[in-house]
């Protein structure tokens, strides 16, 4: 189950920050889709930014998130006739999908091996999983380190005359910084060990600031 690390009071801030920053995962997802594109699921969909990408390629997209305010925001801002937004835990999902994805979500779960095994069970025969998350050399980052990173980002944005520089800085500090202090990350090696155990034969790559696993389920495979 997910840790008590709620996005409920950060939904609007999180979504606005996403609108102002580059989303490498959204650009990457269309490059790793399977041939069969009937059903997809986005686990930890937030405000639906990746769900609407998937909706361009799949007949049906289920998008789930534990945060009720996030789901309501997604329904309001990014409705599509072929997207169903659901307030749910990952472990409560069921069914078979041609494509299963999750981005910057799984570092919040308490029992990662169990969640990864469950995610694998959602991938239908011939389907594919594409999972991304933040990795870090240290499990947790102190507030001063995170704040320094936002200051450096502000400086780069000002140098490049980004008109949204100050808004990005405001959104990236304050309550959002408090939230990020509680995040706990795997190292890159730890990510590959944990994800590789659940998805043997998967391929790893870098996607923007995240590490990624892509795993095509063979036509015949024994689930663990």
CSV table of C-alpha atoms in Angstrom, one decimal:
chain,number,residue,atom,x,y,z
A,1,UNK,CA,0.0,0.0,0.0
A,2,UNK,CA,1.1,3.6,-0.6
A,3,UNK,CA,2.7,5.6,2.2
A,4,UNK,CA,0.9,8.3,3.9
A,5,UNK,CA,2.3,11.0,1.6
A,6,UNK,CA,-0.7,12.8,0.3
A,7,UNK,CA,-0.9,14.9,-2.9
A,8,UNK,CA,-4.4,16.0,-2.0
A,9,UNK,CA,-3.5,19.6,-1.0
A,10,UNK,CA,-0.9,19.8,-3.8
A,11,UNK,CA,-3.0,18.8,-6.8
A,12,UNK,CA,-3.4,22.3,-8.4
A,13,UNK,CA,0.3,23.2,-7.7
A,14,UNK,CA,1.6,19.9,-9.0
A,15,UNK,CA,-0.4,20.2,-12.2
A,16,UNK,CA,0.5,23.8,-12.9
A,17,UNK,CA,4.2,23.0,-12.4
A,18,UNK,CA,3.8,20.1,-14.9
A,19,UNK,CA,2.3,22.6,-17.5
A,20,UNK,CA,5.4,24.8,-17.2
A,21,UNK,CA,8.1,22.2,-17.4
A,22,UNK,CA,9.3,19.7,-20.0
A,23,UNK,CA,7.8,16.3,-19.8
A,24,UNK,CA,10.2,13.8,-21.3
A,25,UNK,CA,8.1,10.8,-20.3
A,26,UNK,CA,5.1,12.1,-22.4
A,27,UNK,CA,7.4,12.4,-25.4
A,28,UNK,CA,8.9,8.9,-24.8
A,29,UNK,CA,5.7,6.9,-24.2
A,30,UNK,CA,4.6,6.8,-27.9
A,31,UNK,CA,8.0,5.3,-28.8
A,32,UNK,CA,7.5,2.2,-26.6
A,33,UNK,CA,3.9,1.2,-27.3
A,34,UNK,CA,3.0,-2.4,-28.3
A,35,UNK,CA,1.5,-3.2,-31.6
A,36,UNK,CA,-1.9,-4.2,-30.0
A,37,UNK,CA,-3.5,-1.1,-28.7
A,38,UNK,CA,-6.9,-1.9,-27.2
A,39,UNK,CA,-6.5,-1.2,-23.5
A,40,UNK,CA,-3.9,0.8,-21.5
A,41,UNK,CA,-3.7,1.7,-17.8
A,42,UNK,CA,-1.8,4.6,-16.2
A,43,UNK,CA,-1.0,3.8,-12.5
A,44,UNK,CA,-0.6,6.9,-10.5
A,45,UNK,CA,-2.0,9.1,-13.2
A,46,UNK,CA,-2.0,12.4,-11.3
A,47,UNK,CA,-3.9,15.0,-13.2
A,48,UNK,CA,-4.0,12.9,-16.4
A,49,UNK,CA,-1.1,14.3,-18.4
A,50,UNK,CA,0.1,10.9,-19.6
A,51,UNK,CA,-3.4,9.5,-19.8
A,52,UNK,CA,-4.3,11.9,-22.6
A,53,UNK,CA,-1.2,10.9,-24.5
A,54,UNK,CA,-2.3,7.2,-24.3
A,55,UNK,CA,-5.8,8.2,-25.3
A,56,UNK,CA,-4.5,9.1,-28.8
A,57,UNK,CA,-3.3,5.5,-29.3
A,58,UNK,CA,-5.6,3.2,-27.4
A,59,UNK,CA,-9.3,2.4,-27.6
A,60,UNK,CA,-9.6,2.5,-23.8
A,61,UNK,CA,-7.4,4.0,-21.1
A,62,UNK,CA,-7.9,3.4,-17.4
A,63,UNK,CA,-6.2,6.1,-15.3
A,64,UNK,CA,-5.9,5.6,-11.5
A,65,UNK,CA,-4.6,7.6,-8.6
A,66,UNK,CA,-5.0,7.3,-4.9
A,67,UNK,CA,-5.6,11.1,-4.6
A,68,UNK,CA,-9.3,12.1,-4.9
A,69,UNK,CA,-8.4,15.7,-5.7
A,70,UNK,CA,-6.0,14.6,-8.4
A,71,UNK,CA,-8.7,12.4,-10.0
A,72,UNK,CA,-11.2,15.2,-9.9
A,73,UNK,CA,-8.7,17.6,-11.4
A,74,UNK,CA,-8.0,15.2,-14.2
A,75,UNK,CA,-11.7,14.7,-14.9
A,76,UNK,CA,-12.2,18.4,-15.1
A,77,UNK,CA,-9.1,19.4,-17.1
A,78,UNK,CA,-8.4,16.4,-19.3
A,79,UNK,CA,-11.6,14.5,-20.0
A,80,UNK,CA,-11.6,12.2,-23.0
A,81,UNK,CA,-14.4,9.8,-24.1
A,82,UNK,CA,-12.0,6.9,-24.0
A,83,UNK,CA,-10.4,7.7,-20.6
A,84,UNK,CA,-11.9,6.4,-17.3
A,85,UNK,CA,-10.4,8.2,-14.3
A,86,UNK,CA,-10.6,6.1,-11.1
A,87,UNK,CA,-9.6,6.8,-7.4
A,88,UNK,CA,-7.9,3.6,-6.5
A,89,UNK,CA,-4.8,2.0,-5.1
A,90,UNK,CA,-2.5,0.1,-7.5
A,91,UNK,CA,-3.1,-3.1,-5.6
A,92,UNK,CA,-6.8,-2.8,-6.1
A,93,UNK,CA,-6.5,-2.8,-9.9
A,94,UNK,CA,-7.4,-5.9,-11.9
A,95,UNK,CA,-7.7,-7.1,-15.5
A,96,UNK,CA,-5.4,-7.5,-18.5
A,97,UNK,CA,-3.9,-4.6,-20.5
A,98,UNK,CA,-2.0,-4.2,-23.7
A,99,UNK,CA,0.1,-1.4,-22.1
A,100,UNK,CA,0.8,-0.7,-18.4
A,101,UNK,CA,2.6,2.4,-17.4
A,102,UNK,CA,3.5,4.3,-14.3
A,103,UNK,CA,5.7,7.4,-13.9
A,104,UNK,CA,7.2,9.0,-10.7
A,105,UNK,CA,4.8,7.0,-8.5
A,106,UNK,CA,6.3,3.8,-7.3
A,107,UNK,CA,8.8,5.3,-4.8
A,108,UNK,CA,5.7,6.1,-2.7
A,109,UNK,CA,4.8,2.4,-2.1
A,110,UNK,CA,5.8,0.5,1.0
A,111,UNK,CA,6.1,-3.0,-0.5
A,112,UNK,CA,7.7,-2.4,-3.9
A,113,UNK,CA,8.3,-6.1,-4.8
A,114,UNK,CA,4.7,-6.9,-4.2
A,115,UNK,CA,3.5,-3.9,-6.2
A,116,UNK,CA,5.8,-4.7,-9.1
A,117,UNK,CA,4.6,-8.3,-9.1
A,118,UNK,CA,1.0,-7.1,-9.2
A,119,UNK,CA,1.8,-4.7,-12.0
A,120,UNK,CA,3.3,-7.5,-14.0
A,121,UNK,CA,0.1,-9.5,-13.6
A,122,UNK,CA,-1.8,-6.7,-15.3
A,123,UNK,CA,0.2,-7.0,-18.5
A,124,UNK,CA,-1.7,-9.2,-21.0
A,125,UNK,CA,-0.1,-11.7,-23.3
A,126,UNK,CA,1.9,-9.8,-25.9
A,127,UNK,CA,1.5,-6.6,-23.9
A,128,UNK,CA,4.1,-4.3,-22.5
A,129,UNK,CA,5.0,-2.5,-19.3
A,130,UNK,CA,6.8,0.8,-19.3
A,131,UNK,CA,7.7,2.1,-15.8
A,132,UNK,CA,9.7,5.1,-14.9
A,133,UNK,CA,10.7,6.7,-11.6
A,134,UNK,CA,13.2,9.0,-10.0
A,135,UNK,CA,16.5,7.5,-8.9
A,136,UNK,CA,19.1,9.1,-6.6
A,137,UNK,CA,22.6,8.3,-5.2
A,138,UNK,CA,21.1,9.0,-1.8
A,139,UNK,CA,17.8,7.5,-0.5
A,140,UNK,CA,16.5,10.9,0.7
A,141,UNK,CA,17.5,14.5,-0.1
A,142,UNK,CA,17.6,17.2,2.7
A,143,UNK,CA,15.6,20.4,2.2
A,144,UNK,CA,18.6,22.6,1.7
A,145,UNK,CA,19.8,20.4,-1.2
A,146,UNK,CA,16.4,20.5,-2.9
A,147,UNK,CA,16.1,24.2,-2.4
A,148,UNK,CA,19.6,24.7,-3.9
A,149,UNK,CA,18.5,22.8,-6.9
A,150,UNK,CA,15.5,25.1,-7.4
A,151,UNK,CA,17.8,28.1,-7.1
A,152,UNK,CA,20.0,26.7,-9.8
A,153,UNK,CA,17.0,26.0,-11.9
A,154,UNK,CA,15.8,29.6,-11.5
A,155,UNK,CA,19.2,30.9,-12.5
A,156,UNK,CA,19.2,28.8,-15.7
A,157,UNK,CA,15.7,29.9,-16.5
A,158,UNK,CA,16.5,33.5,-16.0
A,159,UNK,CA,19.6,33.2,-18.2
A,160,UNK,CA,17.5,31.7,-20.9
A,161,UNK,CA,14.9,34.4,-20.4
A,162,UNK,CA,12.2,31.9,-19.6
A,163,UNK,CA,9.1,34.1,-18.9
A,164,UNK,CA,7.8,31.5,-16.4
A,165,UNK,CA,11.1,31.4,-14.4
A,166,UNK,CA,9.7,33.0,-11.2
A,167,UNK,CA,6.4,31.0,-11.2
A,168,UNK,CA,8.3,27.8,-11.6
A,169,UNK,CA,10.5,28.7,-8.7
A,170,UNK,CA,7.5,29.6,-6.5
A,171,UNK,CA,5.7,26.4,-7.4
A,172,UNK,CA,8.8,24.3,-6.9
A,173,UNK,CA,9.5,25.5,-3.3
A,174,UNK,CA,7.2,26.0,-0.3
A,175,UNK,CA,4.7,23.1,0.2
A,176,UNK,CA,6.0,21.2,-2.8
A,177,UNK,CA,9.5,21.2,-1.3
A,178,UNK,CA,8.1,20.0,2.0
A,179,UNK,CA,6.5,17.1,0.2
A,180,UNK,CA,9.7,16.2,-1.7
A,181,UNK,CA,11.7,16.0,1.5
A,182,UNK,CA,9.7,12.9,2.5
A,183,UNK,CA,10.4,11.1,-0.8
A,184,UNK,CA,12.6,8.0,-0.6
A,185,UNK,CA,14.4,6.9,-3.8
A,186,UNK,CA,16.3,3.9,-5.0
A,187,UNK,CA,19.7,4.2,-6.6
A,188,UNK,CA,20.0,3.4,-10.2
A,189,UNK,CA,21.5,0.0,-9.4
A,190,UNK,CA,18.8,-0.6,-6.8
A,191,UNK,CA,16.1,0.3,-9.3
A,192,UNK,CA,17.5,-2.2,-11.8
A,193,UNK,CA,17.8,-4.9,-9.2
A,194,UNK,CA,14.2,-4.5,-7.9
A,195,UNK,CA,12.6,-4.0,-11.2
A,196,UNK,CA,14.7,-6.6,-12.9
A,197,UNK,CA,13.6,-9.2,-10.3
A,198,UNK,CA,10.0,-8.7,-11.1
A,199,UNK,CA,10.4,-8.2,-14.9
A,200,UNK,CA,13.2,-10.5,-16.0
A,201,UNK,CA,14.6,-9.7,-19.4
A,202,UNK,CA,13.4,-6.1,-19.2
A,203,UNK,CA,15.4,-3.2,-20.8
A,204,UNK,CA,16.5,-0.2,-18.8
A,205,UNK,CA,17.0,3.3,-20.1
A,206,UNK,CA,17.1,6.9,-19.0
A,207,UNK,CA,14.1,9.2,-19.7
A,208,UNK,CA,14.7,12.8,-18.8
A,209,UNK,CA,15.4,12.9,-15.1
A,210,UNK,CA,14.0,9.4,-14.5
A,211,UNK,CA,15.1,5.8,-14.9
A,212,UNK,CA,12.9,3.5,-16.9
A,213,UNK,CA,12.1,-0.2,-17.5
A,214,UNK,CA,10.5,-1.5,-20.6
A,215,UNK,CA,9.2,-5.1,-20.5
A,216,UNK,CA,7.4,-6.9,-23.3
A,217,UNK,CA,5.5,-9.9,-22.0
A,218,UNK,CA,6.2,-12.9,-24.2
A,219,UNK,CA,3.4,-14.8,-25.8
A,220,UNK,CA,4.0,-17.6,-23.2
A,221,UNK,CA,5.4,-16.7,-19.7
A,222,UNK,CA,5.1,-17.9,-16.2
A,223,UNK,CA,4.1,-15.1,-13.8
A,224,UNK,CA,5.8,-14.9,-10.4
